PDB file of C-alpha atoms and ligand atoms in Angstrom:
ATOM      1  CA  UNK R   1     147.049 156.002 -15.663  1.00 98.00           C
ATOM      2  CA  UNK R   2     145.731 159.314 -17.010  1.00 98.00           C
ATOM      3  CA  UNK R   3     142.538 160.646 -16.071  1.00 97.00           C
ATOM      4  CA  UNK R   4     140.774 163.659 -14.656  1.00 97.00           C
ATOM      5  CA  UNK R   5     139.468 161.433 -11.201  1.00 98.00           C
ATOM      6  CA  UNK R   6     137.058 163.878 -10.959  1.00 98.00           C
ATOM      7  CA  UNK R   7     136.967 162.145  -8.311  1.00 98.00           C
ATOM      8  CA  UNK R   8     138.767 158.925  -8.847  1.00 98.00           C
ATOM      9  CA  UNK R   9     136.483 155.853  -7.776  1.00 98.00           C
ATOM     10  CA  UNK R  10     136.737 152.234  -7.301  1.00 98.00           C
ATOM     11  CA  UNK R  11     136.403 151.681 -10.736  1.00 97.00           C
ATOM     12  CA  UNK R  12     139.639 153.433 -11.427  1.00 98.00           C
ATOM     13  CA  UNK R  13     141.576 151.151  -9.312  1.00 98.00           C
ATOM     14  CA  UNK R  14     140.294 148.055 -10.310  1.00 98.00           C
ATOM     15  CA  UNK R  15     141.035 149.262 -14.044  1.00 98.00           C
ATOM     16  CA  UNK R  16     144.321 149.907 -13.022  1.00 98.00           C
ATOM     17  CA  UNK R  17     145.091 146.539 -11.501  1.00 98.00           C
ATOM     18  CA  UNK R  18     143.311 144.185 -14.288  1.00 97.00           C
ATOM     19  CA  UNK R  19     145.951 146.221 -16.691  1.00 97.00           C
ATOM     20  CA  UNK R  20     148.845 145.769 -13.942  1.00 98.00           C
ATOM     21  CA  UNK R  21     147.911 142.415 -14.097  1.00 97.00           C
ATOM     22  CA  UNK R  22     147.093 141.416 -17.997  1.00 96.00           C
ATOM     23  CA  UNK R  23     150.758 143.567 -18.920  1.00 96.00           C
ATOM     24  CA  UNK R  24     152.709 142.397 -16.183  1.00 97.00           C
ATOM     25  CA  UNK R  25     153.032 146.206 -14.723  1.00 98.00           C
ATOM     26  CA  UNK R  26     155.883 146.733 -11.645  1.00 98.00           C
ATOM     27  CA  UNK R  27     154.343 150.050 -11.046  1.00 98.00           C
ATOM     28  CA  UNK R  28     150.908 152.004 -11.181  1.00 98.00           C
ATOM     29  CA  UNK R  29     151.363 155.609 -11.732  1.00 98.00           C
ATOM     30  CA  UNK R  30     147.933 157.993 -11.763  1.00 98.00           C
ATOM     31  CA  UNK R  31     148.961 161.090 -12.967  1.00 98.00           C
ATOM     32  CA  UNK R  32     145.583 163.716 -12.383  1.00 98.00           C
ATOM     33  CA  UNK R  33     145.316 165.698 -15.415  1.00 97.00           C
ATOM     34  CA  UNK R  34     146.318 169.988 -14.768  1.00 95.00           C
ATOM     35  CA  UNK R  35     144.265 171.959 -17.648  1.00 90.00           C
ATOM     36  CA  UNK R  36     142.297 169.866 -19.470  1.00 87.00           C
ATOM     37  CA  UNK R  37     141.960 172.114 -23.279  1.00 82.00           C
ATOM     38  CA  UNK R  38     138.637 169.765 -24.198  1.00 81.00           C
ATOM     39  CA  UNK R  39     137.016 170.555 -20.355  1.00 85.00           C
ATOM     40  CA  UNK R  40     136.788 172.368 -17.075  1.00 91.00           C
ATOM     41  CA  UNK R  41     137.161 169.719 -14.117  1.00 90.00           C
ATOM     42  CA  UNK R  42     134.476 170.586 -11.213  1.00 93.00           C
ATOM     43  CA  UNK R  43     137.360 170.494  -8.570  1.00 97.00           C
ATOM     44  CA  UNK R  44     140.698 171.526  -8.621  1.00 96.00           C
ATOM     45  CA  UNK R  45     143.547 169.868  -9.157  1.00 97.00           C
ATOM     46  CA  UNK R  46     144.769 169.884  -5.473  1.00 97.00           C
ATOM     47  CA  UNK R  47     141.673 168.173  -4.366  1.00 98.00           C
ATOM     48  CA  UNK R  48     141.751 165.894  -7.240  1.00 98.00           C
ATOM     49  CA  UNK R  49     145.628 164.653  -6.433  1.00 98.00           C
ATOM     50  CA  UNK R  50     145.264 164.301  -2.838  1.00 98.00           C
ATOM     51  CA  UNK R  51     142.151 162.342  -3.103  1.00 98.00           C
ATOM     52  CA  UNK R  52     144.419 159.791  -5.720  1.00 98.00           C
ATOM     53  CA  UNK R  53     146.850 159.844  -3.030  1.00 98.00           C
ATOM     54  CA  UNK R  54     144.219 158.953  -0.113  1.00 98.00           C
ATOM     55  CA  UNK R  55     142.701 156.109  -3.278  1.00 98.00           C
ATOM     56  CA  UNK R  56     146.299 154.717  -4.010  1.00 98.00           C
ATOM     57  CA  UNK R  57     147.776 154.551  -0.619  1.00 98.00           C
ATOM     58  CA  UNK R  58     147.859 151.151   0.383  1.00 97.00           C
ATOM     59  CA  UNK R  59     148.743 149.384  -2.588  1.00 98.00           C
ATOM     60  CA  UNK R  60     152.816 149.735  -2.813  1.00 97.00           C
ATOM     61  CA  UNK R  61     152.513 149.397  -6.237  1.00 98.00           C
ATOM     62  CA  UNK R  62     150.351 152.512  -7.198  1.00 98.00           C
ATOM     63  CA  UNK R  63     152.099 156.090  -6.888  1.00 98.00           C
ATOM     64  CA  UNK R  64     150.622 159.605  -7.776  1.00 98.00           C
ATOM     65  CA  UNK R  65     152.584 161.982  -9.601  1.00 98.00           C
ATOM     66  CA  UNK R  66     152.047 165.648  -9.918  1.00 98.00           C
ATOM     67  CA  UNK R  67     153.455 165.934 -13.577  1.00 98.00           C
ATOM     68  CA  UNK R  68     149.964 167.229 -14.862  1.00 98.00           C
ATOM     69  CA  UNK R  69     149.126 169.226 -12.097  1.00 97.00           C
ATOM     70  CA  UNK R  70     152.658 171.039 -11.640  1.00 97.00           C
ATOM     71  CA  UNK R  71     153.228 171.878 -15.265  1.00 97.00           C
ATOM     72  CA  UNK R  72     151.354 175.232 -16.340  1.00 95.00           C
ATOM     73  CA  UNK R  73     149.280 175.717 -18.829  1.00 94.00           C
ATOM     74  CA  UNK R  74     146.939 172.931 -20.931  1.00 95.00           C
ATOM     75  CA  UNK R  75     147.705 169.474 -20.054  1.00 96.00           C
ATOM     76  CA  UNK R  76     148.770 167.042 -23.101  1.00 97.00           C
ATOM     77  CA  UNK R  77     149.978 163.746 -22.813  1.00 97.00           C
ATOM     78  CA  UNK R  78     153.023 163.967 -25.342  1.00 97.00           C
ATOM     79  CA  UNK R  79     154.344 166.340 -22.529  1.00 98.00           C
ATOM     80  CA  UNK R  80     152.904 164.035 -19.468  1.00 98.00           C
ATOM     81  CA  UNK R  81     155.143 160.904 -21.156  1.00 98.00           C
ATOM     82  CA  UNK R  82     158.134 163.581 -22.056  1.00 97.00           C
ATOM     83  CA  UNK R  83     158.275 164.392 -18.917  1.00 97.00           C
ATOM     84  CA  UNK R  84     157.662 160.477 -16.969  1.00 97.00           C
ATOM     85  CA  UNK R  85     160.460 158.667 -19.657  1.00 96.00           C
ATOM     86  CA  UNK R  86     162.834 161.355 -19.243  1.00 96.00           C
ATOM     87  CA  UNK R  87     162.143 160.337 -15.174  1.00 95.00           C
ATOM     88  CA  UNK R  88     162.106 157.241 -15.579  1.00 94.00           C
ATOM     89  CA  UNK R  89     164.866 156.755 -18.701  1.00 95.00           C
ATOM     90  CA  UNK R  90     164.332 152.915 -18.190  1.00 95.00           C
ATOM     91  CA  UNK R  91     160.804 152.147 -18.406  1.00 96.00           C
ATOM     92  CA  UNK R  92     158.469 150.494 -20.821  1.00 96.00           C
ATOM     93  CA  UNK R  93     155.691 152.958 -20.609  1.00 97.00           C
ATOM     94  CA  UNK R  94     152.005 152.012 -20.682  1.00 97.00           C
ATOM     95  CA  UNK R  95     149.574 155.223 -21.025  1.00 97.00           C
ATOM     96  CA  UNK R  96     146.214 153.796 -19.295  1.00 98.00           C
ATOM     97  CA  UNK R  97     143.224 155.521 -19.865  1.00 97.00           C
ATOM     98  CA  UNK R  98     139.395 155.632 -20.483  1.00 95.00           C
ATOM     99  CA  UNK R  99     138.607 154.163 -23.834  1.00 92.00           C
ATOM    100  CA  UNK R 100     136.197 156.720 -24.447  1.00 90.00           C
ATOM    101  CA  UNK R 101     139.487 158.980 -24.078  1.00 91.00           C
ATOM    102  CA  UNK R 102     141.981 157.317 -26.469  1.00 90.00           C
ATOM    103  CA  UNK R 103     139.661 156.754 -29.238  1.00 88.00           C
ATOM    104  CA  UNK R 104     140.073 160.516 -29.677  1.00 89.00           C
ATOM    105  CA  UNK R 105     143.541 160.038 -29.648  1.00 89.00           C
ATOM    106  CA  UNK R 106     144.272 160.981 -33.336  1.00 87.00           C
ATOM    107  CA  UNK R 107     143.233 164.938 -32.184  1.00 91.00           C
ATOM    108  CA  UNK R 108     145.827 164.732 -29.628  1.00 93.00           C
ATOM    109  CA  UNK R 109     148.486 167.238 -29.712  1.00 94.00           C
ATOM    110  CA  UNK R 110     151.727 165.177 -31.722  1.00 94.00           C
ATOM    111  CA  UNK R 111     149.786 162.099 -31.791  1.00 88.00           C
ATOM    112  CA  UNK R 112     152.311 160.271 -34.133  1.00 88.00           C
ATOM    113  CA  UNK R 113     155.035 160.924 -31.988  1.00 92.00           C
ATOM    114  CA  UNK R 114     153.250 159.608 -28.520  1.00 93.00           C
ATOM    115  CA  UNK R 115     153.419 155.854 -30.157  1.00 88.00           C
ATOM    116  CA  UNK R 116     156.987 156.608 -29.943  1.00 91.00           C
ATOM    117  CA  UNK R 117     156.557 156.919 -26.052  1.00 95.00           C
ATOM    118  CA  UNK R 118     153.984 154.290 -24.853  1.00 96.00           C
ATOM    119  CA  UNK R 119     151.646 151.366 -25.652  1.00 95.00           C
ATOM    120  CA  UNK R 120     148.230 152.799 -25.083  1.00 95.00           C
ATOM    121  CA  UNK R 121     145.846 150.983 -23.158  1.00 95.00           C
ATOM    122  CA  UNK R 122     141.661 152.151 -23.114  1.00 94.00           C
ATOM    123  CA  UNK R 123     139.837 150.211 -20.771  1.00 96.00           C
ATOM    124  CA  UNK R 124     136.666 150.167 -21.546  1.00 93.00           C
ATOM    125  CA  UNK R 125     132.649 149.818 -19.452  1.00 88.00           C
ATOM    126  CA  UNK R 126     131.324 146.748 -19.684  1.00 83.00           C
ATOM    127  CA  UNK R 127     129.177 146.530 -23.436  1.00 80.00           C
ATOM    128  CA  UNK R 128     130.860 149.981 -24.602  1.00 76.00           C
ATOM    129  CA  UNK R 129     131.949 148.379 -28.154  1.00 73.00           C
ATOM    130  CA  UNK R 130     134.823 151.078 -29.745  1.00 70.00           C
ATOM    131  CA  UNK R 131     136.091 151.607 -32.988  1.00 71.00           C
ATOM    132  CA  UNK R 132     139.909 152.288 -31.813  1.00 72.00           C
ATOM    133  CA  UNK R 133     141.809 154.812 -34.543  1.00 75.00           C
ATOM    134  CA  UNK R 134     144.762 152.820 -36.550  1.00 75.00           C
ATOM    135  CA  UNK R 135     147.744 152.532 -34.636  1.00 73.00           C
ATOM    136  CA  UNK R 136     151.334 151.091 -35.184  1.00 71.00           C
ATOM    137  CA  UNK R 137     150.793 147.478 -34.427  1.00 65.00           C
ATOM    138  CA  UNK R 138     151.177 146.376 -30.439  1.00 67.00           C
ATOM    139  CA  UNK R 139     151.189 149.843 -29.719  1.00 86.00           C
ATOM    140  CA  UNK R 140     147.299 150.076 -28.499  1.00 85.00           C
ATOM    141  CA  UNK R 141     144.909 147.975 -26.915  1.00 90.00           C
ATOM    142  CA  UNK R 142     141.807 147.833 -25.411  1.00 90.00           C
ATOM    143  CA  UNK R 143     140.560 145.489 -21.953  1.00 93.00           C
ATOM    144  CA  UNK R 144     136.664 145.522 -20.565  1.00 92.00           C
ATOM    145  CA  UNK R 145     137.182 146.352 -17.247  1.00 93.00           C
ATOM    146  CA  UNK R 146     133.389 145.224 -15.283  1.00 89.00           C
ATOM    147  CA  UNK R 147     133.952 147.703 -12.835  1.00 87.00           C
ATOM    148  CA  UNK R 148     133.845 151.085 -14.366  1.00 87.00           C
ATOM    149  CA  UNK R 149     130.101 150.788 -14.581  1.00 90.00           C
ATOM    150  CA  UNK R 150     131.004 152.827 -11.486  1.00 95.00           C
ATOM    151  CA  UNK R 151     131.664 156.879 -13.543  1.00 95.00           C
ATOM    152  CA  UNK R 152     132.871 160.103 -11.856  1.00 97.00           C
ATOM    153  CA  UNK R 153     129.930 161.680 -13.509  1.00 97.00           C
ATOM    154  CA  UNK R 154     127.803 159.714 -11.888  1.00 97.00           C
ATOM    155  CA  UNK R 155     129.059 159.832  -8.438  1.00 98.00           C
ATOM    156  CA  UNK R 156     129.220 163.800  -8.247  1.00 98.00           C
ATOM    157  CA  UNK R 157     125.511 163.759  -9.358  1.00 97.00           C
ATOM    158  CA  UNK R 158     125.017 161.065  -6.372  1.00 98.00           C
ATOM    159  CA  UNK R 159     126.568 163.350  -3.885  1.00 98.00           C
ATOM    160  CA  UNK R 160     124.974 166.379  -5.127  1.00 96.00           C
ATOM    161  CA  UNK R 161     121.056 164.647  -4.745  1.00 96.00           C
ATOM    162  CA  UNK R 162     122.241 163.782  -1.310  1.00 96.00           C
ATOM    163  CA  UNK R 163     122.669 159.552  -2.040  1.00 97.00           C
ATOM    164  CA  UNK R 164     125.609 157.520  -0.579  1.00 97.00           C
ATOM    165  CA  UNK R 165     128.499 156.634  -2.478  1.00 98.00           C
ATOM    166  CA  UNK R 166     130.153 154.551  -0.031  1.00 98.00           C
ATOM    167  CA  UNK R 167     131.760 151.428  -2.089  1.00 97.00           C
ATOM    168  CA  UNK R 168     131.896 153.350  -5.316  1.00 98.00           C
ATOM    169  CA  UNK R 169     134.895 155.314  -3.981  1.00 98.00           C
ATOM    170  CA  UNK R 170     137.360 154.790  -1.497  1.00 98.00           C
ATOM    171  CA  UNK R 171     136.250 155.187   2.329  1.00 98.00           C
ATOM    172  CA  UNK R 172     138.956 157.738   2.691  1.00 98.00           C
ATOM    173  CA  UNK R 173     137.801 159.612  -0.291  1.00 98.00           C
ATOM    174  CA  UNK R 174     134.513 159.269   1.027  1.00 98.00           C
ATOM    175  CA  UNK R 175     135.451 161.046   4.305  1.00 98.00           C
ATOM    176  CA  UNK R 176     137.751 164.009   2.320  1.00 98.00           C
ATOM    177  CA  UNK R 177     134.817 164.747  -0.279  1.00 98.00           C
ATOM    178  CA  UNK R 178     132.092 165.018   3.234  1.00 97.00           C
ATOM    179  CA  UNK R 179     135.218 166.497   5.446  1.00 98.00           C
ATOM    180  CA  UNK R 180     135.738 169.111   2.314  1.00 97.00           C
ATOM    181  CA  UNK R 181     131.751 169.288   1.272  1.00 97.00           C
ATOM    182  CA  UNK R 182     133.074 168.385  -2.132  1.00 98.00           C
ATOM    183  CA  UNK R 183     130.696 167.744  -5.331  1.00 97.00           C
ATOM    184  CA  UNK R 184     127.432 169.686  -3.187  1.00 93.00           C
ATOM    185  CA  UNK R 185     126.924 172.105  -5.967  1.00 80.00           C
ATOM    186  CA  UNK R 186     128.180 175.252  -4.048  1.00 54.00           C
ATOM    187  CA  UNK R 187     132.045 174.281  -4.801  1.00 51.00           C
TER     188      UNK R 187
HETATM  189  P1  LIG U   1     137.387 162.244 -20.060  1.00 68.39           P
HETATM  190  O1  LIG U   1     136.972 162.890 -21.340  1.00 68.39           O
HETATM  191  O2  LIG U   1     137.059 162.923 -18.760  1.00 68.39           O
HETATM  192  O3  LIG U   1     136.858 160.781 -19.915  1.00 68.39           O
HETATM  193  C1  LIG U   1     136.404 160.057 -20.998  1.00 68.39           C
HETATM  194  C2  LIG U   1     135.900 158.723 -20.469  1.00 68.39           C
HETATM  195  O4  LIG U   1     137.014 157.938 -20.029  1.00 68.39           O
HETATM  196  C3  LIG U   1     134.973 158.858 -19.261  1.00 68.39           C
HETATM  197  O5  LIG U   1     133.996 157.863 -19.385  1.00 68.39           O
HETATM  198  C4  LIG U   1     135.885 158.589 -18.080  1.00 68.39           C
HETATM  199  O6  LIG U   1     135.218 158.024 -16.964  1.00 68.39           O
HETATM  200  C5  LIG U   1     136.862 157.600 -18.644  1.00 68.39           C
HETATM  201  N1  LIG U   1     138.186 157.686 -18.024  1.00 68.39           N
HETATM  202  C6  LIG U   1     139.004 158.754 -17.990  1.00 68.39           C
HETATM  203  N2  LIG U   1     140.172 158.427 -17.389  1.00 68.39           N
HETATM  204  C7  LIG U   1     140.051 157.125 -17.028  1.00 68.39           C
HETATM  205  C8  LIG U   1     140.922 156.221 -16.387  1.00 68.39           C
HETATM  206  N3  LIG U   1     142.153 156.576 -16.017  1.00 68.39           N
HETATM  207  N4  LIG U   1     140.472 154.962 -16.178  1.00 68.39           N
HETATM  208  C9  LIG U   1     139.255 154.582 -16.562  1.00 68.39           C
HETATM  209  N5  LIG U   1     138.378 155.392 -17.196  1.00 68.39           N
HETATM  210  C10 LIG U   1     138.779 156.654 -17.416  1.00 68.39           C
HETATM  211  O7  LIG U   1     138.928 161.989 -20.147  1.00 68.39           O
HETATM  212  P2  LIG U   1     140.017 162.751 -19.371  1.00 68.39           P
HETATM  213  O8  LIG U   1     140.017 162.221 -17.975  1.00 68.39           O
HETATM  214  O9  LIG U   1     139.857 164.215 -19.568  1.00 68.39           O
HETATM  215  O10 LIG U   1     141.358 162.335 -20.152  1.00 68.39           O
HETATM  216  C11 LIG U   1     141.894 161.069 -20.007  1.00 68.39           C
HETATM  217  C12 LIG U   1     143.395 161.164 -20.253  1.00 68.39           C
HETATM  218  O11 LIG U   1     143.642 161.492 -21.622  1.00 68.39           O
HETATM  219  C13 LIG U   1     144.074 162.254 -19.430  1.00 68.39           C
HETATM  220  O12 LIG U   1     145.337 161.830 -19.024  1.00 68.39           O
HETATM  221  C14 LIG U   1     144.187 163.415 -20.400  1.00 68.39           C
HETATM  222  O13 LIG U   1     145.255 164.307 -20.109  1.00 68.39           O
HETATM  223  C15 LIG U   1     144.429 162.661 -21.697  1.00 68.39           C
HETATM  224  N6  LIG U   1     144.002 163.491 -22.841  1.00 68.39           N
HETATM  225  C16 LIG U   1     144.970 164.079 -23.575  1.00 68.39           C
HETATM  226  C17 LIG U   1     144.634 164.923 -24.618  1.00 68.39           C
HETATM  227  C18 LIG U   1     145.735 165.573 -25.425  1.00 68.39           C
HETATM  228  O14 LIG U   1     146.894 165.285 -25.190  1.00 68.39           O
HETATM  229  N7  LIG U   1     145.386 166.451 -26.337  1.00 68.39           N
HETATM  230  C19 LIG U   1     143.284 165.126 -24.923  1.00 68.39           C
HETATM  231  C20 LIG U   1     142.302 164.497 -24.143  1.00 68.39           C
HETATM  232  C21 LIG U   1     142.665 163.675 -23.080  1.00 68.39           C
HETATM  233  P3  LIG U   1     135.355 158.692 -15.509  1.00 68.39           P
HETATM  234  O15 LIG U   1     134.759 160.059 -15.670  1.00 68.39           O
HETATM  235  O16 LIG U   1     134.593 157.787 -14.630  1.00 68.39           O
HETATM  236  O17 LIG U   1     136.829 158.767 -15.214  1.00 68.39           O
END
């Protein structure tokens, strides 16, 4: 599950699960992007990870891994899945991401080698209708997931006007973001 999770919100981990569910998935990983090349991220990538980890911690099958975040320089996914098949020499990978994201996916940095790696999966808002790029067949799909009418986008600019955003994101990211006056414009 690749994203930015500036910061990640309920939406995110409902995504995650429908696609746990609909591919039979033994394992969850969100892996917080380092150096995005297309975009800054408004917070950094320490605050980003541990809020994943605060988001992901009671469900045993969703982990956090600091691939992105660890490896210097821009973040690409051909080097994210390098990096979690040569972990994990066993697994089937799935990369899971915003829709929005992988229908870009033909800029990507050795995009004809990363069908070689996973089966993407873009999850999509709910009426968000996508033209995905041609892929290798089973190798990408897409799944409306209701709950990412919730964005990142629009949570910082909740927290930033001073509006709640309890039950869009996890209570305990709720309490790090006000604990860490996160998203108030001034950090
Ligand atoms: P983004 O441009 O910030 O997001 C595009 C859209 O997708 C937004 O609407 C976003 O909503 C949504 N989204 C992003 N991640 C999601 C997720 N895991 N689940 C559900 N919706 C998600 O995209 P990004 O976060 O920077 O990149 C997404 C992934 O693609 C990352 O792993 C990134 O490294 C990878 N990527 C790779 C390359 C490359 O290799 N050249 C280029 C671009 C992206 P929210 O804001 O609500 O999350």
């Amino acid at each position: 599950m690749g994203g930015t999770f500036d910061p990640i919100h309920n939406g995110h981990l409902v995504a995650a699960s429908e696609v746990a569910d609909a591919f039979a998935l033994d394992e969850v990983i969100f892996v917080p992007t380092g150096e995005p090349w297309h975009k800054k991220p408004v917070m950094s990538a320490e605050h980003r990870y541990l809020m994943a980890v605060i988001a992901t911690a009671a469900n045993p099958r969703f982990t956090v891994s600091r691939v992105d975040i660890d490896r210097p320089g821009t973040t690409y996914t051909i080097d994210t899945l390098t990096q979690l098949s040569s972990e994990r020499p066993d697994a089937d990978l799935f990369f899971i991401s915003g829709a929005d994201a992988i229908a870009q996916i033909v800029a990507w940095k050795d995009y004809a080698k990363l069908w070689t790696l996973a089966t993407f999966i873009g999850v999509t808002r709910p009426g968000h209708k996508l033209q995905l790029p041609e892929a290798p067949e089973a190798s990408m799909s897409l799944l409306e997931v209701p709950a990412l009418a919730i964005s990142s986008s629009d949570v910082r600019d909740r927290i930033s006007a001073g509006k709640p955003v309890w039950y869009l994101v996890p209570d305990g990211v709720v309490q790090y973001i006000g604990k860490h006056k996160l998203y108030r414009g001034e950090n």
